[in-house]
């Protein structure tokens, strides 16, 4: 995965452009938010009312 290549080491290979860094941050934040809501929805469906 691309993200593992970026974060390994001491950051020498990190993107230099601020826009790219912000883009990575937004992408990771959005995906983690979506994953949270998917897991919460699945738990909501599995827990009896």
CSV table of N, CA and C in Angstrom, one decimal:
chain,number,residue,atom,x,y,z
A,1,UNK,N,0.8,-1.2,0.0
A,1,UNK,CA,0.0,0.0,0.0
A,1,UNK,C,0.9,1.2,0.0
A,2,UNK,N,0.4,2.3,-0.6
A,2,UNK,CA,1.1,3.5,-0.7
A,2,UNK,C,1.4,4.2,0.6
A,3,UNK,N,0.4,4.1,1.5
A,3,UNK,CA,0.5,4.8,2.8
A,3,UNK,C,1.6,4.2,3.6
A,4,UNK,N,1.8,2.9,3.6
A,4,UNK,CA,2.8,2.2,4.4
A,4,UNK,C,4.2,2.7,3.9
A,5,UNK,N,4.3,2.9,2.6
A,5,UNK,CA,5.6,3.4,2.0
A,5,UNK,C,5.9,4.8,2.5
A,6,UNK,N,4.9,5.6,2.7
A,6,UNK,CA,5.1,7.0,3.1
A,6,UNK,C,5.4,7.1,4.6
A,7,UNK,N,4.8,6.3,5.4
A,7,UNK,CA,4.9,6.5,6.8
A,7,UNK,C,6.1,5.8,7.4
A,8,UNK,N,6.7,4.8,6.7
A,8,UNK,CA,7.8,4.1,7.3
A,8,UNK,C,9.1,5.0,7.2
A,9,UNK,N,10.0,4.8,8.1
A,9,UNK,CA,11.2,5.6,8.2
A,9,UNK,C,11.0,6.8,9.0
A,10,UNK,N,11.8,7.8,8.7
A,10,UNK,CA,11.8,9.0,9.5
A,10,UNK,C,11.1,10.2,8.8
A,11,UNK,N,10.4,9.9,7.7
A,11,UNK,CA,9.7,10.9,7.0
A,11,UNK,C,10.4,11.5,5.8
A,12,UNK,N,11.6,11.0,5.5
A,12,UNK,CA,12.3,11.6,4.4
A,12,UNK,C,11.6,11.5,3.0
A,13,UNK,N,10.8,10.4,2.9
A,13,UNK,CA,10.0,10.1,1.7
A,13,UNK,C,8.6,10.7,1.7
A,14,UNK,N,8.3,11.5,2.7
A,14,UNK,CA,7.0,12.1,2.9
A,14,UNK,C,6.7,13.1,1.7
A,15,UNK,N,5.5,13.3,1.3
A,15,UNK,CA,5.2,14.3,0.3
A,15,UNK,C,5.7,15.7,0.7
A,16,UNK,N,6.3,16.4,-0.2
A,16,UNK,CA,6.8,17.7,0.1
A,16,UNK,C,5.8,18.8,0.0
A,17,UNK,N,4.8,18.6,-0.9
A,17,UNK,CA,3.8,19.6,-1.1
A,17,UNK,C,2.7,19.6,0.0
A,18,UNK,N,2.4,20.7,0.5
A,18,UNK,CA,1.4,20.8,1.5
A,18,UNK,C,0.0,20.3,1.1
A,19,UNK,N,-0.3,20.6,-0.2
A,19,UNK,CA,-1.6,20.1,-0.7
A,19,UNK,C,-1.7,18.6,-0.7
A,20,UNK,N,-0.6,17.9,-1.0
A,20,UNK,CA,-0.6,16.4,-1.0
A,20,UNK,C,-0.7,15.9,0.4
A,21,UNK,N,-0.1,16.6,1.4
A,21,UNK,CA,-0.2,16.1,2.8
A,21,UNK,C,-1.6,16.3,3.3
A,22,UNK,N,-2.2,17.4,3.0
A,22,UNK,CA,-3.6,17.7,3.4
A,22,UNK,C,-4.5,16.7,2.7
A,23,UNK,N,-4.3,16.4,1.4
A,23,UNK,CA,-5.1,15.4,0.7
A,23,UNK,C,-5.0,14.0,1.4
A,24,UNK,N,-3.8,13.6,1.8
A,24,UNK,CA,-3.6,12.3,2.5
A,24,UNK,C,-4.4,12.3,3.8
A,25,UNK,N,-4.3,13.4,4.5
A,25,UNK,CA,-5.0,13.6,5.8
A,25,UNK,C,-6.5,13.4,5.6
A,26,UNK,N,-7.0,14.2,4.7
A,26,UNK,CA,-8.4,14.2,4.4
A,26,UNK,C,-8.9,12.8,4.0
A,27,UNK,N,-8.1,12.1,3.1
A,27,UNK,CA,-8.5,10.8,2.7
A,27,UNK,C,-8.5,9.8,3.8
A,28,UNK,N,-7.5,9.8,4.7
A,28,UNK,CA,-7.4,8.9,5.8
A,28,UNK,C,-8.5,9.2,6.8
A,29,UNK,N,-8.8,10.5,7.0
A,29,UNK,CA,-9.9,10.9,8.0
A,29,UNK,C,-11.2,10.4,7.4
A,30,UNK,N,-11.5,10.6,6.2
A,30,UNK,CA,-12.7,10.3,5.6
A,30,UNK,C,-13.0,8.8,5.6
A,31,UNK,N,-11.9,8.0,5.2
A,31,UNK,CA,-12.1,6.5,5.3
A,31,UNK,C,-12.3,6.0,6.7
A,32,UNK,N,-11.6,6.6,7.6
A,32,UNK,CA,-11.8,6.1,9.0
A,32,UNK,C,-13.2,6.5,9.5
A,33,UNK,N,-13.7,7.6,9.1
A,33,UNK,CA,-15.0,8.0,9.5
A,33,UNK,C,-16.1,7.1,8.9
A,34,UNK,N,-15.9,6.8,7.6
A,34,UNK,CA,-16.8,5.8,6.9
A,34,UNK,C,-16.7,4.5,7.6
A,35,UNK,N,-15.5,4.0,7.9
A,35,UNK,CA,-15.4,2.7,8.5
A,35,UNK,C,-16.1,2.7,9.9
A,36,UNK,N,-16.0,3.8,10.7
A,36,UNK,CA,-16.7,3.8,12.0
A,36,UNK,C,-18.2,3.7,11.8
A,37,UNK,N,-18.7,4.5,10.8
A,37,UNK,CA,-20.2,4.4,10.7
A,37,UNK,C,-20.7,3.1,10.1
A,38,UNK,N,-19.8,2.4,9.3
A,38,UNK,CA,-20.2,1.1,8.8
A,38,UNK,C,-20.2,0.1,10.0
A,39,UNK,N,-19.2,0.1,10.8
A,39,UNK,CA,-19.2,-0.8,12.0
A,39,UNK,C,-20.3,-0.5,12.9
A,40,UNK,N,-20.6,0.8,13.2
A,40,UNK,CA,-21.7,1.2,14.1
A,40,UNK,C,-23.0,0.7,13.5
A,41,UNK,N,-23.2,0.8,12.2
A,41,UNK,CA,-24.5,0.4,11.6
A,41,UNK,C,-24.6,-1.1,11.7
A,42,UNK,N,-23.6,-1.8,11.5
A,42,UNK,CA,-23.6,-3.3,11.6
A,42,UNK,C,-23.9,-3.7,13.0
A,43,UNK,N,-23.3,-3.1,14.0
A,43,UNK,CA,-23.6,-3.4,15.4
A,43,UNK,C,-25.1,-3.0,15.7
A,44,UNK,N,-25.6,-1.9,15.2
A,44,UNK,CA,-26.9,-1.5,15.4
A,44,UNK,C,-27.9,-2.6,14.9
A,45,UNK,N,-27.6,-3.1,13.7
A,45,UNK,CA,-28.4,-4.2,13.1
A,45,UNK,C,-28.4,-5.5,13.9
A,46,UNK,N,-27.2,-5.8,14.5
A,46,UNK,CA,-27.1,-7.1,15.2
A,46,UNK,C,-27.6,-7.1,16.6
A,47,UNK,N,-27.6,-6.0,17.3
A,47,UNK,CA,-28.0,-5.9,18.7
A,47,UNK,C,-29.6,-5.9,18.7
A,48,UNK,N,-30.1,-6.9,19.4
A,48,UNK,CA,-31.6,-6.9,19.5
A,48,UNK,C,-32.2,-5.7,20.2
A,49,UNK,N,-33.3,-5.3,19.8
A,49,UNK,CA,-34.0,-4.2,20.4
A,49,UNK,C,-34.9,-4.5,21.5
